[in-house]
Each structure stands twice: as C-alpha cells, then as structure tokens.
Short mmCIF file of C-alpha atoms in Angstrom, two decimals:
data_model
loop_
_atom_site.label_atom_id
_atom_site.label_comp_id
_atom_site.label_asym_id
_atom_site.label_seq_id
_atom_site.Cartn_x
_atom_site.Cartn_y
_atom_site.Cartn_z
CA UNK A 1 0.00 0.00 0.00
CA UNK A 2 1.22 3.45 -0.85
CA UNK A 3 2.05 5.30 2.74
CA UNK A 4 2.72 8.79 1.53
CA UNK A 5 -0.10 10.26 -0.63
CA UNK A 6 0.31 13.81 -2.01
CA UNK A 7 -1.94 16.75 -2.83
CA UNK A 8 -2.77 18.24 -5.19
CA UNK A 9 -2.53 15.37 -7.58
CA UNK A 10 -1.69 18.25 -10.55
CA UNK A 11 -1.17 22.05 -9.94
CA UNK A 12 -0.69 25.00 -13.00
CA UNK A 13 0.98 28.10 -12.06
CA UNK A 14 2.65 30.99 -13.46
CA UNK A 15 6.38 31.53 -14.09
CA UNK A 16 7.29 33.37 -11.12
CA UNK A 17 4.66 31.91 -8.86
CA UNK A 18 5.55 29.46 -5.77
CA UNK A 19 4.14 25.92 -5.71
CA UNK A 20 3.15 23.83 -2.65
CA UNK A 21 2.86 20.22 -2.90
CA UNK A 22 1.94 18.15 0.42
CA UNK A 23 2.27 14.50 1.55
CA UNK A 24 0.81 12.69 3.99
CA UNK A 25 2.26 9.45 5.57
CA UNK A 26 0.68 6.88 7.84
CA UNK A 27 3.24 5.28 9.82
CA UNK A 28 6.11 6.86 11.99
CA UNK A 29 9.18 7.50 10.23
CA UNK A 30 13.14 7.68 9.93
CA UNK A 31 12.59 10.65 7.18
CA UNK A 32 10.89 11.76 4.24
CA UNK A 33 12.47 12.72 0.98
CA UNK A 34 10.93 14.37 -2.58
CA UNK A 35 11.82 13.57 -5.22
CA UNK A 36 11.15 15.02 -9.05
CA UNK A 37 10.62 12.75 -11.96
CA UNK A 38 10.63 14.64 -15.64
CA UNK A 39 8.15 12.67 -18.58
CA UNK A 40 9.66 9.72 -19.50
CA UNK A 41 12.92 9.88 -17.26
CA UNK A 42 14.41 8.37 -14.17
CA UNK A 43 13.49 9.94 -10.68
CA UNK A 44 16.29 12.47 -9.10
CA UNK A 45 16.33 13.12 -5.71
CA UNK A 46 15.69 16.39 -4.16
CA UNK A 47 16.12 16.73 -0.12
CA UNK A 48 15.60 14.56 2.91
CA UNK A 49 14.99 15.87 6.24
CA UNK A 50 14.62 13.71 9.12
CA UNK A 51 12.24 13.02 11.38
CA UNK A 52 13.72 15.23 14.39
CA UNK A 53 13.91 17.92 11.84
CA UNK A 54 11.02 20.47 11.15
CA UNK A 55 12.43 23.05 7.86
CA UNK A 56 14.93 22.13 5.70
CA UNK A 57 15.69 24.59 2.69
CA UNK A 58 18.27 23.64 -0.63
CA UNK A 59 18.55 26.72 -2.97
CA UNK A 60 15.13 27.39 -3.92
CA UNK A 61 13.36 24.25 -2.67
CA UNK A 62 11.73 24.71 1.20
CA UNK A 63 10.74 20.89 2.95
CA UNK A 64 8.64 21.03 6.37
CA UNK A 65 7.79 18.52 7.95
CA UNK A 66 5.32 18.20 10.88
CA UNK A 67 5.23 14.06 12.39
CA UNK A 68 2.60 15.34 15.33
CA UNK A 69 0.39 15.97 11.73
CA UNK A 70 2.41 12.71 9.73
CA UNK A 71 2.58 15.65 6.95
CA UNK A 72 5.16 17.53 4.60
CA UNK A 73 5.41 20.22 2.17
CA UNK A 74 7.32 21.06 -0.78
CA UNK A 75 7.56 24.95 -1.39
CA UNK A 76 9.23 25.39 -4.87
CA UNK A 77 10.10 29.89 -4.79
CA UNK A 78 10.00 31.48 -7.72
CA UNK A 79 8.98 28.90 -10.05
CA UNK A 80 10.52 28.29 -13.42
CA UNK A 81 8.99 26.61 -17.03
CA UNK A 82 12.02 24.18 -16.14
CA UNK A 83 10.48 23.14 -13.02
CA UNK A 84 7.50 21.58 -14.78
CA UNK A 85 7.86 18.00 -13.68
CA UNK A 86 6.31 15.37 -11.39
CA UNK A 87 7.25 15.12 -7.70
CA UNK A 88 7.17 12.25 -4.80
CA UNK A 89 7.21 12.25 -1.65
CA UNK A 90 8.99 9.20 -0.21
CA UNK A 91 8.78 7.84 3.29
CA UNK A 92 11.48 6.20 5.20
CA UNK A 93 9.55 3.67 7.66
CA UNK A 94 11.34 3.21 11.11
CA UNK A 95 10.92 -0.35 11.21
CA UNK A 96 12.85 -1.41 7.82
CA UNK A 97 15.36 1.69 8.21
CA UNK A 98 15.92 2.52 4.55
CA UNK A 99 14.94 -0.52 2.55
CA UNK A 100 11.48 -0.41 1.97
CA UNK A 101 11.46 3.45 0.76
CA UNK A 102 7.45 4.00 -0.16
CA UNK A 103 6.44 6.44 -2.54
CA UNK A 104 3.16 8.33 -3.02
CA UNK A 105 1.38 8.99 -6.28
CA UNK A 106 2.70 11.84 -7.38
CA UNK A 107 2.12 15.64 -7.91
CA UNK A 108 1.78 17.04 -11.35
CA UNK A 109 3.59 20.64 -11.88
CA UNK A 110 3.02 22.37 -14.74
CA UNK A 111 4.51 26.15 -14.96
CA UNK A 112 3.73 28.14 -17.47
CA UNK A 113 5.90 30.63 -19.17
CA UNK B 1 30.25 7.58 -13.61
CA UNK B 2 27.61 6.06 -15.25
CA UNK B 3 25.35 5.90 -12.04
CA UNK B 4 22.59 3.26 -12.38
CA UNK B 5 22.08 1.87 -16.32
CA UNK B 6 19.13 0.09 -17.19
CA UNK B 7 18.63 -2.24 -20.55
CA UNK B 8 16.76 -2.57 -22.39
CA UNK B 9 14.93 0.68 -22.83
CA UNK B 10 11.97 -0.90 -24.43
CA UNK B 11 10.51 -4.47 -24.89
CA UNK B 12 7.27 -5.98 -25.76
CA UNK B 13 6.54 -9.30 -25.05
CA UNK B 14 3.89 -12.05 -25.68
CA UNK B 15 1.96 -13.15 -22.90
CA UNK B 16 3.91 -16.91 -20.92
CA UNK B 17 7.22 -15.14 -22.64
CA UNK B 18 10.38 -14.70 -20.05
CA UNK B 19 13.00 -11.94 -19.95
CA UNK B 20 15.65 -10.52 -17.74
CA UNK B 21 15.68 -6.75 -17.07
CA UNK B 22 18.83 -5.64 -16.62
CA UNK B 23 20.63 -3.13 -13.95
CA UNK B 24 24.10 -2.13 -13.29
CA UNK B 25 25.77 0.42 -11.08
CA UNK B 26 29.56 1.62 -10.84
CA UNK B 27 28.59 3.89 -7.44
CA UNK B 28 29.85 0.42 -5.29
CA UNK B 29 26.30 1.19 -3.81
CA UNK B 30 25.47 -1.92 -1.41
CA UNK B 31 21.69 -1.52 -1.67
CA UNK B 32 20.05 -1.61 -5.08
CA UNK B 33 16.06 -2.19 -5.76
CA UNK B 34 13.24 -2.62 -8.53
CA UNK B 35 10.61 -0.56 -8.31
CA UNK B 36 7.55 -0.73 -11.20
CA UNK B 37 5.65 2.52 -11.98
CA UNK B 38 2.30 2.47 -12.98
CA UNK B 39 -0.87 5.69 -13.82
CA UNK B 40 -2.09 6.64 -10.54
CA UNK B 41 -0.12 4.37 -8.42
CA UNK B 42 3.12 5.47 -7.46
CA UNK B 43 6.44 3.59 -7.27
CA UNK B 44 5.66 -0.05 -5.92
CA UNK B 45 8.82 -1.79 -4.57
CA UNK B 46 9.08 -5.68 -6.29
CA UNK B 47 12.19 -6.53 -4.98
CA UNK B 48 15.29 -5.25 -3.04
CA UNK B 49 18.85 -6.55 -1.84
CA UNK B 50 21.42 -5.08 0.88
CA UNK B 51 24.28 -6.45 -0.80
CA UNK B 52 25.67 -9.28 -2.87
CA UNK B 53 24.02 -12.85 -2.05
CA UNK B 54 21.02 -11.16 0.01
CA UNK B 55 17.17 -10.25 -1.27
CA UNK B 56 14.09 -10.01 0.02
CA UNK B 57 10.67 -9.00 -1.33
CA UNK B 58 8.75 -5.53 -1.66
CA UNK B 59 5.38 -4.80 -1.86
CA UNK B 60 4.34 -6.68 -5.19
CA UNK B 61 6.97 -9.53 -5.62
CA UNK B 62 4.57 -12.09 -7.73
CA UNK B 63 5.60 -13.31 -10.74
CA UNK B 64 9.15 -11.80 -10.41
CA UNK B 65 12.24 -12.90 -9.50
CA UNK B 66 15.81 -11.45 -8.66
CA UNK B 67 19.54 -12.46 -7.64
CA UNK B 68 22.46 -10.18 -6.28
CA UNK B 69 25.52 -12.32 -7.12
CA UNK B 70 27.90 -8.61 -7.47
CA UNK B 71 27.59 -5.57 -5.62
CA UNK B 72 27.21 -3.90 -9.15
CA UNK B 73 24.60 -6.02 -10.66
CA UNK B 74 20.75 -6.65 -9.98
CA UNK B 75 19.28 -8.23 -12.71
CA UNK B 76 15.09 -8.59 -12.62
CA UNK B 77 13.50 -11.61 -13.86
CA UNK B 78 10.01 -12.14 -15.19
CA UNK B 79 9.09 -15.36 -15.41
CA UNK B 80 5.97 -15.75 -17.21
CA UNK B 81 4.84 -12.77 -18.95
CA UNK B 82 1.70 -11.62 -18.00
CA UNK B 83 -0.38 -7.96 -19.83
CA UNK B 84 -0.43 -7.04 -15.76
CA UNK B 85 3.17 -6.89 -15.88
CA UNK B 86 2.98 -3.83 -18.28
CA UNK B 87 4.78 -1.30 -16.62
CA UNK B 88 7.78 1.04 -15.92
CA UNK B 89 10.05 -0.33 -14.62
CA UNK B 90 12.67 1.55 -12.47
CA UNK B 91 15.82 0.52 -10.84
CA UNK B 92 17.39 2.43 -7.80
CA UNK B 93 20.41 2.06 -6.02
CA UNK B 94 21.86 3.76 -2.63
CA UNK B 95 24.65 3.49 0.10
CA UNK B 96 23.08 1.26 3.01
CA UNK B 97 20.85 3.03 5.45
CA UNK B 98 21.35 6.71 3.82
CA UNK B 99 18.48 7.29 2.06
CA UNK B 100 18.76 8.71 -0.88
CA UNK B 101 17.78 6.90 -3.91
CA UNK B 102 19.73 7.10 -7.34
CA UNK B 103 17.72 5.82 -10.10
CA UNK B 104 17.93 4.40 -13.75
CA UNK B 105 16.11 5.99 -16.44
CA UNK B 106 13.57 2.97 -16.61
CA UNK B 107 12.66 -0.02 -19.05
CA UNK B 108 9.16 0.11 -20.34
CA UNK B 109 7.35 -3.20 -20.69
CA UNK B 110 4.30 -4.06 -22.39
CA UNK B 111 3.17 -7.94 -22.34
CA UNK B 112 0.63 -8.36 -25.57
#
C-alpha cells in the first residue's frame, strides 16, 4: 500500500509563482524525501529531512515537515517553465530503516511561461 | 560515472514469454532495488537486496524474481509474462541506510 499520498494530484501556475505540494504518511518515520521525476525519465532526488527535523531549505526548494500531523510540504520559490515536472514524496519507515522506501502517487507541476 | 544503467529501454513481449531486465551500477552502492511505476499508483517496490548474495521482497513480488551475485549487478527476472506486468520499470540504487535513492532511467514493458 502506498504510505505517503500527495496533494494536489496536478497544480498549473505561473512563471514566477511558488508551488506547494503536500504529503501525507501513515506510519512513523526515519525521514521523508521528494523527489522530481521529468516525462519519460528516471526519478532524481531532491532533499531529505529527518524526522527530528522540522524546515529544511536547498537553494530554492523549502521541505517542512510536521510528524505530530504525519505531513510535509514542498515549497518550490520562484517557479521556473524548467520546473515543470512530477514530484514524490517518499517515506522512510522506522521499522525497515531505509529498505522499503514508499512512494506516493505523485504531484503534477506544470509552470507556465 | 555512469550511475545506475538500465537495458533494455523498451521491450514488448507475448503473454507466458520470459526476460531478464537488466541493472548495473559503478557507485559500489550496497543496496540496489526494482521498483515498477504504474498511472495513478506510485512507485511499488518488487524486490530489493542489501548487498551481494542477500534479497528479500517488496510490496508486489509475484511473478518476479531477482539475484544479487555482485555488488554492481541486480538483474530482474520475469518469469511468465503476463499484460499485468505492463509497466515502468525503475531501478534504484543507494549506500546502506542513507536514504537517498539514485535511479535508472527505466525499461518500459508491455506484455501483448
């Protein structure tokens, strides 16, 4: 069964514009990671933050994650026509401690120049 | 570095047909995985291995199988081809315990 499920399942903005994607997970964690998957190629990871972290930021990519809430976001700034592309979420379970990674469904991206 | 290579790119196959999907990496990564991607359904995990002579099973192992005889090498097995089997298929490889995930560019499947 898929643990992490994101939202929206697709999202259109402007260039310029931020994004938010969220994911919610069922089961307590070791960390969460996103990932971003353009059509027809291999998935490339993006961040991890851990579960005893709550903000993590990598250039203009901002992760929070709340476990009280099982719940993460994805805040893409300033959006780009480049950043048009799918994105996971991926949960680390505590109990298998990085080899059963589970990945939701995805969430759609489309920016628009 | 090549990171994780996947072959073939494309296949179709008759239905009861066998094939081996093949995936190397060069990153001496001790854990390496197949995941298959499907519309509206994520990544599933099929199979996954910790290192060389060790594998265990994922979420939706049926109907495949797998061996880890080099830490480079994870080859995926279908035994009997089945039009449920049509799929993406992904493999991913990572250091032990760290998380992150380096992937292949996928195979795509279809079983006629």
């Amino acid at each position: 069964s898929q643990q992490g499920e994101e939202d929206p399942q697709a999202l259109s903005i402007q260039e310029g514009e931020n994004a938010t994607m969220n994911c919610s997970y069922k089961t307590s964690i070791n960390n969460l990671q996103w990932y971003r998957q353009n059509s027809g190629r291999g998935l490339v990871h993006l961040i991890l933050i851990r579960s005893n972290e709550r903000e993590k930021h990598s250039g203009r990519l901002r992760v929070t994650l709340d476990t009280s809430k099982k719940s993460s976001s994805l805040l893409i700034t300033a959006s780009r026509a480049a950043d048009t592309a799918s994105y996971f979420c991926a949960t680390d379970p505590q109990e298998t401690s990085g080899s059963r990674l589970t990945f939701g469904e995805g969430t759609q991206l489309t920016v628009n120049p | 570095n090549a990171g994780v290579t996947q072959t073939p790119k494309f296949q179709v196959l008759k239905t009861g047909q066998s094939m081996t999907l093949q995936c190397a990496q060069d990153m001496n990564h001790e854990y390496m995985s197949w995941y298959r991607q499907d519309p509206g359904m994520g990544l599933r995990l099929i199979h996954y291995s910790v290192g060389a002579g060790i594998t265990d099973q994922g979420e939706v192992p049926n109907g495949y199988n797998v061996s880890r005889s080099t830490t480079e090498d994870f080859p995926l097995r279908l035994l009997s081809a089945a039009p449920s089997q049509t799929s993406v298929y992904f493999c991913a490889s990572s250091y032990l315990y760290t998380g992150e995930l380096f992937f292949g560019e996928g195979s795509r499947l279809t079983v006629l």
